Amino acid sequence: MVFQKPPDGGWGWVIVVVSFFTQFLCYGSPLAVGVLYLEWLDAFGEGKGKTAWVGSLANGIGLLASPVCSICVSSFGARPVAIFSGFMVAGGLMMSSFAPNIYFLYLSYGIVVGLGCGLLYTATVTITCHYFDKRRGLALGLISTGSSVGLFIYAALQRELIDLYGLDGCLLIVGALSLNILACGSLMRPLESSDSPSPEKTCVDKVPDQYFVYHEKEKTVEENISILEKGYTDEKCVNNVPDYKQDSILNKNVLTSINVNEKDTYKKKVVEQTNFCKQLAKRKWQLYLNYWEETVVLFKNKVFSALFVAILLFDIGGFPPSLLMEDVARSANISEDDYYVPLISIIGIMTAVGKLTLGILADFKWINTLYLYVSTLIMTGVALFAIPFAKSYLTLAMLSGILGFLTGNWSIFPYVTTKTVGIEKLTHAYGILMFFAGLGNSLGPPVVGWFYDWTQEYGTAFYFSGFCVLLGGFLLLLAALPCWNACTNQSSKLPPNTYSYKVASSA
């Protein structure tokens, strides 16, 4: 399969639109799960930490399974995966409406919906990257806002549906809306070309093609036999001179030739198949060793190690507000009449604004993306410390907007990763970091909920969250200080295409 050159337009803009709506439809409910969280607390009567596992699994399992999601998209293509995942998300949401207990929700909403969202995220990003090269940043930025807009709309939509049809009816309707992902997935036409010549392959990759060549040779022999037989038949009809003896000799020679060809072909296939299996096993083992060697090299980079700790601590402390902010308002005895806009909706729309704004700032040459990212971490930690002091809807709304904007630092995280490890190591490094980000997403809300269960107030919980985020930010800042470049020359020890982050250079 040979891919065309990315058109940077044309059908690519259709891909952007359907990818935007795909993320809108699949992530709308999981990101706005804070509205459902309140209903599940009342319906099942479980602790806050135990109930928070549902939303944290839905948002974290996709990141934890990102290597599996990438393999599925690479093996089957973006369109089949998107259609299959649409059934998963819709089915998981509808199953959740019949949940008899919280443990059923762990499976139906947490794992099924979460894994479907992870597959859809990988599919949309992959197909968009195939269609765009020069405008790839713009295209990815546009589709990434789909999840934020989905959070903004679904927070109000789910609350309204719960008031009208109850929790079960809300989940059924939201699940039915998710079936529109199937229509979006069907428009994700793969970018392929059968006309252009395929690139030269390695010896291992050529083996299946050789089998195909042998098969074609066998078919060619059979076609030649048919042509010869037809030619002799026509000749006999024209001359009206039958020659059975000559036909018998010809057929005998042809059959003998076929038998020899079949034996030679079979022997060649056995030899080639044996060599193919040996080379494939050797190649896979070598790739496995190379993977772990590159992983060790990555963690020798002090900035990457600090980045790994920072993203883990940031998701443990920074993700809970999007799930628990509605319950924080209820715990502060804020009347529902004072609600103008759901707090989760404010977080969602400000996250979209933050993604676009921080992404634009990262493109300025005079702004260092690592320092920009560190500053968002430190400000997030300060905002989390302020949540226990907020006793009115207005102050909680302001803090929600600030936290939402700062959460938009996800848009510059790939920039920071690229500057830290180099473009050649980006895929490997980003996969590792996303795994730990998913781990932080899964652990953060339950930990904060457990703190509330122990203390019966959110103050200690958010102090812990703020401390985690601040600790990650200061560790990353310390690792990136220019004095380290004077003490060690780490970049000379790293292999080509991998370099340490120099904070003096502009991003």
C-alpha positions as a printed Julia matrix, in Angstrom:
507×3 Matrix{Float64}:
   0.0     0.0     0.0
   1.42    3.36   -1.07
   0.07    6.58    0.4
  -0.29    9.69   -1.69
   1.37   12.94   -0.76
  -0.78   14.74    1.87
  -3.01   17.16   -0.09
  -3.23   19.72    2.76
  -6.79   20.44    1.72
  -9.54   19.03   -0.45
 -11.1    15.99    1.2
  -8.77   16.67    4.12
 -11.1    19.42    5.34
 -13.95   16.9     5.36
 -11.7    14.71    7.5
 -11.17   17.65    9.88
 -14.92   18.26   10.19
 -15.86   14.62   10.82
 -12.92   14.19   13.23
 -14.08   17.28   15.13
 -17.6    15.86   15.47
 -16.24   12.43   16.31
 -14.31   13.81   19.29
 -17.31   16.0    20.15
 -19.66   12.99   20.26
 -17.36   10.5    21.98
 -15.72   12.76   24.58
 -18.72   14.95   25.39
 -20.21   12.66   28.02
 -16.97   11.27   29.58
 -15.51   14.75   30.05
 -18.81   16.08   31.42
 -19.2    13.06   33.68
 -19.26   15.34   36.72
 -22.99   15.89   36.11
 -23.59   12.13   36.1
 -21.3    11.73   39.1
 -23.78   13.56   41.33
 -26.61   11.3    40.18
 -24.59    8.14   40.73
 -23.72    9.28   44.27
 -27.42    9.59   45.05
 -28.48    6.45   43.16
 -25.97    3.96   44.56
 -25.03    5.56   47.88
 -21.34    4.69   47.54
 -18.4     6.8    48.72
 -17.06    9.64   46.61
 -13.75    7.91   45.99
 -15.42    4.7    44.89
 -17.87    6.5    42.6
 -15.15    8.69   41.09
 -13.53    5.57   39.6
 -16.23    5.52   36.89
 -15.3     8.88   35.39
 -11.58    8.47   35.96
 -11.54    5.11   34.14
 -13.53    6.55   31.23
 -10.95    9.31   30.77
  -7.81    7.37   31.65
  -8.27    3.95   30.07
  -7.91    5.33   26.54
  -4.5     6.8    27.36
  -3.4     3.68   29.22
  -4.31    1.57   26.18
  -2.78    3.98   23.65
  -0.22    1.39   22.38
  -3.04   -1.09   21.7
  -5.11    1.64   20.02
  -2.19    2.54   17.75
  -1.72   -1.1    16.73
  -5.43   -1.45   15.9
  -5.45    1.67   13.7
  -2.22    0.63   11.97
  -3.54   -2.9    11.32
  -7.14   -2.21   10.27
  -7.2     1.45    9.22
  -8.9     4.52   10.69
 -12.32    4.03    9.09
 -13.05    0.46   10.34
 -11.72    1.31   13.8
 -13.84    4.48   13.98
 -17.03    2.61   13.01
 -16.35   -0.24   15.46
 -15.49    2.23   18.24
 -18.7     4.14   17.57
 -20.63    0.97   18.44
 -18.49    0.59   21.58
 -19.17    4.12   22.84
 -22.89    4.03   22.03
 -23.29    0.52   23.44
 -21.39    1.35   26.62
 -23.52    4.43   27.29
 -26.77    2.54   26.69
 -25.63   -0.38   28.86
 -24.84    2.1    31.65
 -28.52    3.11   31.78
 -29.31   -0.41   33.06
 -26.48   -0.52   35.63
 -27.65   -2.23   38.85
 -24.59   -1.13   40.84
 -21.39    0.88   40.66
 -19.3    -2.14   39.65
 -21.32   -2.59   36.47
 -20.54    1.05   35.61
 -16.83    0.34   35.95
 -17.18   -2.04   32.99
 -19.86   -0.4    30.85
 -18.95    3.28   31.27
 -15.38    3.15   32.53
 -13.8     0.47   30.34
 -16.07    0.08   27.28
 -16.71    3.8    26.72
 -13.16    4.75   27.74
 -11.53    2.26   25.38
 -13.85    3.33   22.56
 -12.84    6.96   23.1
  -9.16    6.02   23.05
  -9.57    4.17   19.74
 -11.49    7.09   18.23
  -8.9     9.62   19.37
  -6.11    7.6    17.75
  -8.13    7.11   14.56
  -8.97   10.81   14.16
  -5.42   11.96   14.82
  -3.94    9.35   12.46
  -6.26   10.04    9.52
  -5.78   13.81    9.94
  -1.99   13.44    9.89
  -2.27   11.43    6.65
  -4.17   14.25    4.93
  -2.11   17.19    6.22
   1.57   18.05    6.29
   2.18   21.8     6.11
  -1.13   22.59    7.84
  -0.99   19.65   10.22
  -0.74   21.83   13.34
  -3.83   23.82   12.35
  -5.8    20.67   11.49
  -4.91   18.92   14.75
  -5.71   22.06   16.72
  -9.16   22.27   15.14
 -10.1    18.66   15.8
  -8.78   18.78   19.37
 -11.27   21.53   20.22
 -14.06   19.05   19.49
 -13.65   17.43   22.91
 -13.66   20.82   24.67
 -16.79   21.99   22.84
 -18.35   18.62   23.65
 -17.63   19.15   27.34
 -19.21   22.61   27.2
 -22.44   21.43   25.52
 -22.83   18.01   27.12
 -22.58   19.4    30.65
 -25.74   21.46   30.12
 -27.38   18.85   27.86
 -27.0    15.98   30.34
 -28.34   18.09   33.2
 -31.38   19.02   31.13
 -31.97   15.42   30.02
 -31.73   14.21   33.63
 -34.4    16.74   34.67
 -36.69   15.63   31.84
 -36.12   11.88   31.54
 -34.06   10.84   34.55
 -30.56    9.36   34.67
 -31.43    6.23   32.68
 -33.19    8.17   29.94
 -30.28   10.6    29.74
 -27.77    7.82   29.15
 -29.99    6.18   26.51
 -30.38    9.44   24.58
 -26.69   10.31   24.83
 -25.85    6.79   23.64
 -28.2     7.19   20.68
 -26.52   10.5    19.78
 -23.17    8.7    19.8
 -24.34    6.48   16.95
 -23.69    9.48   14.69
 -20.02    8.52   15.06
 -20.76    5.74   12.54
 -21.65    8.32    9.89
 -18.52   10.32   10.69
 -16.35    7.21   10.56
 -17.73    6.16    7.18
 -16.43    9.44    5.7
 -12.84    8.77    6.86
 -11.7     7.67    3.43
  -8.14    6.31    3.53
  -5.53    8.2     1.55
  -4.2     5.49   -0.76
  -2.86    5.15   -4.27
  -2.59    1.96   -6.31
  -1.1     3.73   -9.33
   2.19    4.92   -7.9
   5.03    2.39   -7.66
   5.63    0.88   -4.26
   8.9     1.69   -2.52
  11.69   -0.87   -2.46
  11.22   -3.41    0.33
  13.55   -5.28    2.56
  14.27   -8.96    2.07
  11.8    -9.88    4.79
   9.03   -7.79    3.21
   9.67   -9.22   -0.25
   8.8   -12.8     0.71
   5.01  -12.47    0.35
   5.52  -10.74   -3.0
   7.67  -13.66   -4.17
   4.84  -16.03   -3.33
   2.61  -13.86   -5.43
   5.08  -13.96   -8.32
   5.21  -17.74   -8.2
   1.44  -17.88   -8.21
   1.35  -15.56  -11.2
   3.9   -17.74  -13.01
   1.68  -20.77  -12.5
  -1.29  -18.87  -13.86
   0.79  -17.7   -16.82
   1.71  -21.29  -17.69
  -1.94  -22.3   -17.61
  -2.91  -19.34  -19.78
  -0.19  -20.22  -22.31
  -1.45  -23.8   -22.43
  -4.96  -22.57  -23.15
  -3.69  -20.27  -25.89
  -1.63  -23.03  -27.48
  -4.54  -25.46  -27.38
  -6.86  -22.85  -28.83
  -4.37  -21.99  -31.56
  -3.94  -25.59  -32.62
  -7.71  -26.13  -32.57
  -8.25  -23.11  -34.82
  -5.52  -24.27  -37.16
  -7.12  -27.72  -37.45
 -10.5   -26.18  -38.19
  -9.07  -24.04  -41.0
  -6.99  -26.75  -42.65
  -9.53  -29.55  -41.94
  -6.56  -31.85  -41.27
  -6.85  -33.62  -37.89
  -3.56  -34.52  -36.22
  -4.3   -36.45  -33.02
  -0.77  -37.72  -32.68
   0.71  -34.22  -32.73
  -1.86  -32.99  -30.13
  -1.05  -35.93  -27.87
   2.69  -35.23  -27.97
   2.11  -31.52  -27.31
  -0.18  -32.13  -24.33
   2.27  -34.67  -22.88
   5.16  -32.19  -23.07
   3.08  -29.43  -21.53
   1.91  -31.62  -18.64
   5.48  -32.7   -17.96
   6.53  -29.02  -17.89
   3.7   -28.22  -15.45
   4.73  -31.02  -13.07
   8.36  -29.84  -13.03
   7.25  -26.24  -12.47
   4.96  -27.24   -9.59
   7.72  -29.19   -7.83
  10.24  -26.34   -8.21
   7.68  -23.8    -7.02
   6.76  -25.87   -3.96
  10.42  -26.26   -2.96
  11.01  -22.53   -3.38
   7.96  -21.73   -1.28
   9.12  -23.98    1.57
  12.62  -22.47    1.54
  11.33  -18.9     1.37
   8.76  -19.49    4.1
  11.4   -20.95    6.42
  13.76  -18.03    5.79
  10.93  -15.59    6.24
   9.98  -16.99    9.67
  13.6   -16.98   10.85
  14.24  -13.43    9.69
  10.92  -12.2    11.07
  11.62  -13.67   14.53
  15.11  -12.2    14.51
  13.81   -8.84   13.4
  11.04   -8.7    16.05
  13.49   -9.64   18.81
  15.9    -6.96   17.64
  13.1    -4.39   17.6
  12.17   -5.39   21.15
  15.75   -4.93   22.34
  16.06   -1.61   20.5
  12.86   -0.38   22.12
  14.14   -0.97   25.65
  17.56    0.47   24.83
  15.92    3.64   23.5
  13.7     3.79   26.59
  16.74    3.66   28.86
  18.4     6.41   26.81
  15.29    8.58   27.11
  15.26    8.35   30.9
  18.94    9.33   31.0
  17.77   12.72   29.77
  17.11   14.61   33.01
  14.47   16.88   31.44
  12.53   13.93   30.05
  12.61   12.21   33.44
  11.32   15.38   35.08
   8.67   15.71   32.35
   7.47   12.19   33.05
   7.08   12.99   36.77
   5.42   16.34   35.99
   2.76   14.92   33.64
   1.92   12.15   36.13
   1.55   14.57   39.06
  -0.29   17.13   36.92
  -2.97   14.62   35.94
  -3.3    13.32   39.49
  -3.92   16.84   40.78
  -5.22   18.79   37.78
  -7.85   16.43   36.39
 -10.17   16.06   39.45
 -11.75   19.56   39.2
 -13.38   18.69   35.86
 -15.06   15.73   37.56
 -15.7    17.04   41.07
 -16.36   20.77   40.67
 -20.14   20.31   40.62
 -19.99   18.36   43.88
 -17.69   21.03   45.35
 -20.41   23.6    44.67
 -23.06   21.37   46.25
 -20.83   20.78   49.3
 -20.47   24.56   49.65
 -24.3    24.8    49.86
 -24.56   26.9    46.71
 -28.18   27.04   45.57
 -29.04   25.74   42.12
 -30.87   29.01   41.49
 -27.5    30.77   41.49
 -26.26   28.62   38.61
 -26.1    30.55   35.37
 -23.83   28.12   33.52
 -22.65   24.7    34.78
 -19.13   24.91   36.16
 -18.05   21.99   33.98
 -19.26   23.89   30.9
 -17.06   26.82   31.89
 -14.07   24.48   32.23
 -14.8    23.02   28.79
 -15.08   26.27   26.84
 -12.06   27.78   28.57
 -10.03   24.65   27.81
 -10.72   25.22   24.11
  -9.66   28.87   24.46
  -6.53   27.81   26.34
  -5.55   25.26   23.69
  -5.77   27.82   20.9
  -4.13   30.66   22.86
  -1.23   28.62   24.24
  -0.73   26.99   20.85
  -0.42   30.41   19.21
   1.98   31.61   21.91
   4.15   28.53   21.39
   4.7    29.55   17.75
   6.44   32.8    18.75
  10.21   32.38   18.52
  10.92   34.53   21.55
   8.76   32.3    23.84
  10.33   29.22   25.38
   7.73   26.45   25.34
   9.22   24.63   28.32
   9.05   27.71   30.53
   5.54   28.38   29.23
   4.48   24.85   30.18
   6.1    25.13   33.61
   4.29   28.41   34.25
   0.93   26.76   33.5
   1.73   24.02   36.01
   2.63   26.47   38.77
  -0.47   28.61   38.15
  -2.65   25.48   38.15
  -1.24   24.5    41.54
  -2.01   27.96   42.96
  -5.59   27.83   41.58
  -6.14   24.42   43.18
  -5.01   25.78   46.55
  -7.64   28.52   46.19
 -10.62   26.18   45.64
 -11.28   25.47   49.37
 -11.62   29.23   49.97
 -14.28   29.67   47.26
 -17.72   29.84   48.89
 -19.82   31.41   46.12
 -20.79   30.53   42.56
 -18.91   33.53   41.16
 -15.56   32.59   42.72
 -15.96   28.94   41.72
 -16.83   30.01   38.18
 -13.7    32.19   38.0
 -11.5    29.37   39.3
 -13.15   26.94   36.86
 -12.35   29.28   33.97
  -8.72   29.67   35.11
  -8.25   25.92   35.55
  -9.89   25.23   32.19
  -7.63   27.71   30.42
  -4.5    26.29   32.04
  -5.57   22.73   31.2
  -5.25   23.81   27.58
  -1.49   23.29   28.03
  -2.11   19.89   26.4
  -1.76   21.71   23.06
   1.88   22.65   23.78
   2.87   19.38   25.41
   3.98   17.84   22.06
   6.16   20.92   21.47
   7.87   20.42   24.81
   8.36   16.71   24.17
   9.87   17.36   20.75
  12.31   19.91   22.12
  13.27   17.54   24.9
  13.97   14.31   22.99
  14.13   15.32   19.32
  11.74   14.67   16.46
  13.09   11.16   15.81
  12.24   10.04   19.35
   8.92   11.88   19.58
   6.62    8.9    18.92
   8.4     6.67   21.42
   8.64    9.33   24.11
   5.09   10.63   23.62
   3.67    7.11   23.97
   5.44    6.64   27.31
   4.29   10.03   28.59
   0.68    9.44   27.51
   0.64    6.14   29.37
   1.57    7.89   32.62
  -0.87   10.7    31.84
  -3.61    8.07   31.63
  -2.42    6.61   34.93
  -2.7    10.05   36.52
  -6.18   10.57   35.05
  -7.3     7.22   36.47
  -5.88    7.81   39.97
  -6.57   11.52   40.49
 -10.36   11.68   41.1
 -10.54    8.55   43.32
  -7.66    9.84   45.47
  -9.35   13.22   45.91
 -12.65   11.45   46.62
 -11.0     9.27   49.26
  -9.59   12.36   50.95
 -13.16   13.7    51.19
 -14.43   10.38   52.56
 -11.77   10.52   55.28
 -12.09   14.19   56.2
 -15.67   14.98   55.06
 -14.44   18.19   53.39
 -12.66   19.08   50.14
 -10.0    21.37   51.65
  -7.39   18.68   52.35
  -8.16   16.99   49.02
  -7.42   20.07   46.93
  -4.4    21.01   49.02
  -3.04   17.6    48.09
  -3.9    18.18   44.41
  -2.23   21.58   44.38
   0.87   20.19   46.08
   1.18   17.44   43.43
   0.96   19.9    40.53
   3.35   22.4    42.14
   5.86   19.65   42.89
   5.82   18.48   39.28
   6.22   22.04   37.99
   9.18   22.88   40.26
  10.93   19.58   39.48
  10.63   20.27   35.76
  11.85   23.84   36.22
  14.82   22.64   38.28
  15.78   20.07   35.63
  15.68   22.72   32.88
  17.82   25.36   34.59
  20.7    26.59   32.38
  23.28   25.79   35.07
  22.9    22.09   34.27
  24.27   22.68   30.78
  27.42   24.12   32.3
  27.82   21.22   34.76
  27.24   18.38   32.31
  27.42   17.99   28.59
  24.6    15.51   28.34
  23.81   16.16   24.71
  27.17   14.74   23.65
  26.39   11.45   25.35
  23.04   10.97   23.64
  22.74    9.24   20.26
  22.06   11.25   17.09
  18.64   12.92   16.74
  18.28   13.07   20.56
  19.25   16.16   22.5
  18.64   17.73   25.85
  16.42   20.78   26.19
  18.46   23.99   26.26
  16.38   26.62   27.95
  18.43   29.39   26.45
  17.24   28.46   22.97
  13.88   29.57   21.74
  11.19   26.98   21.1
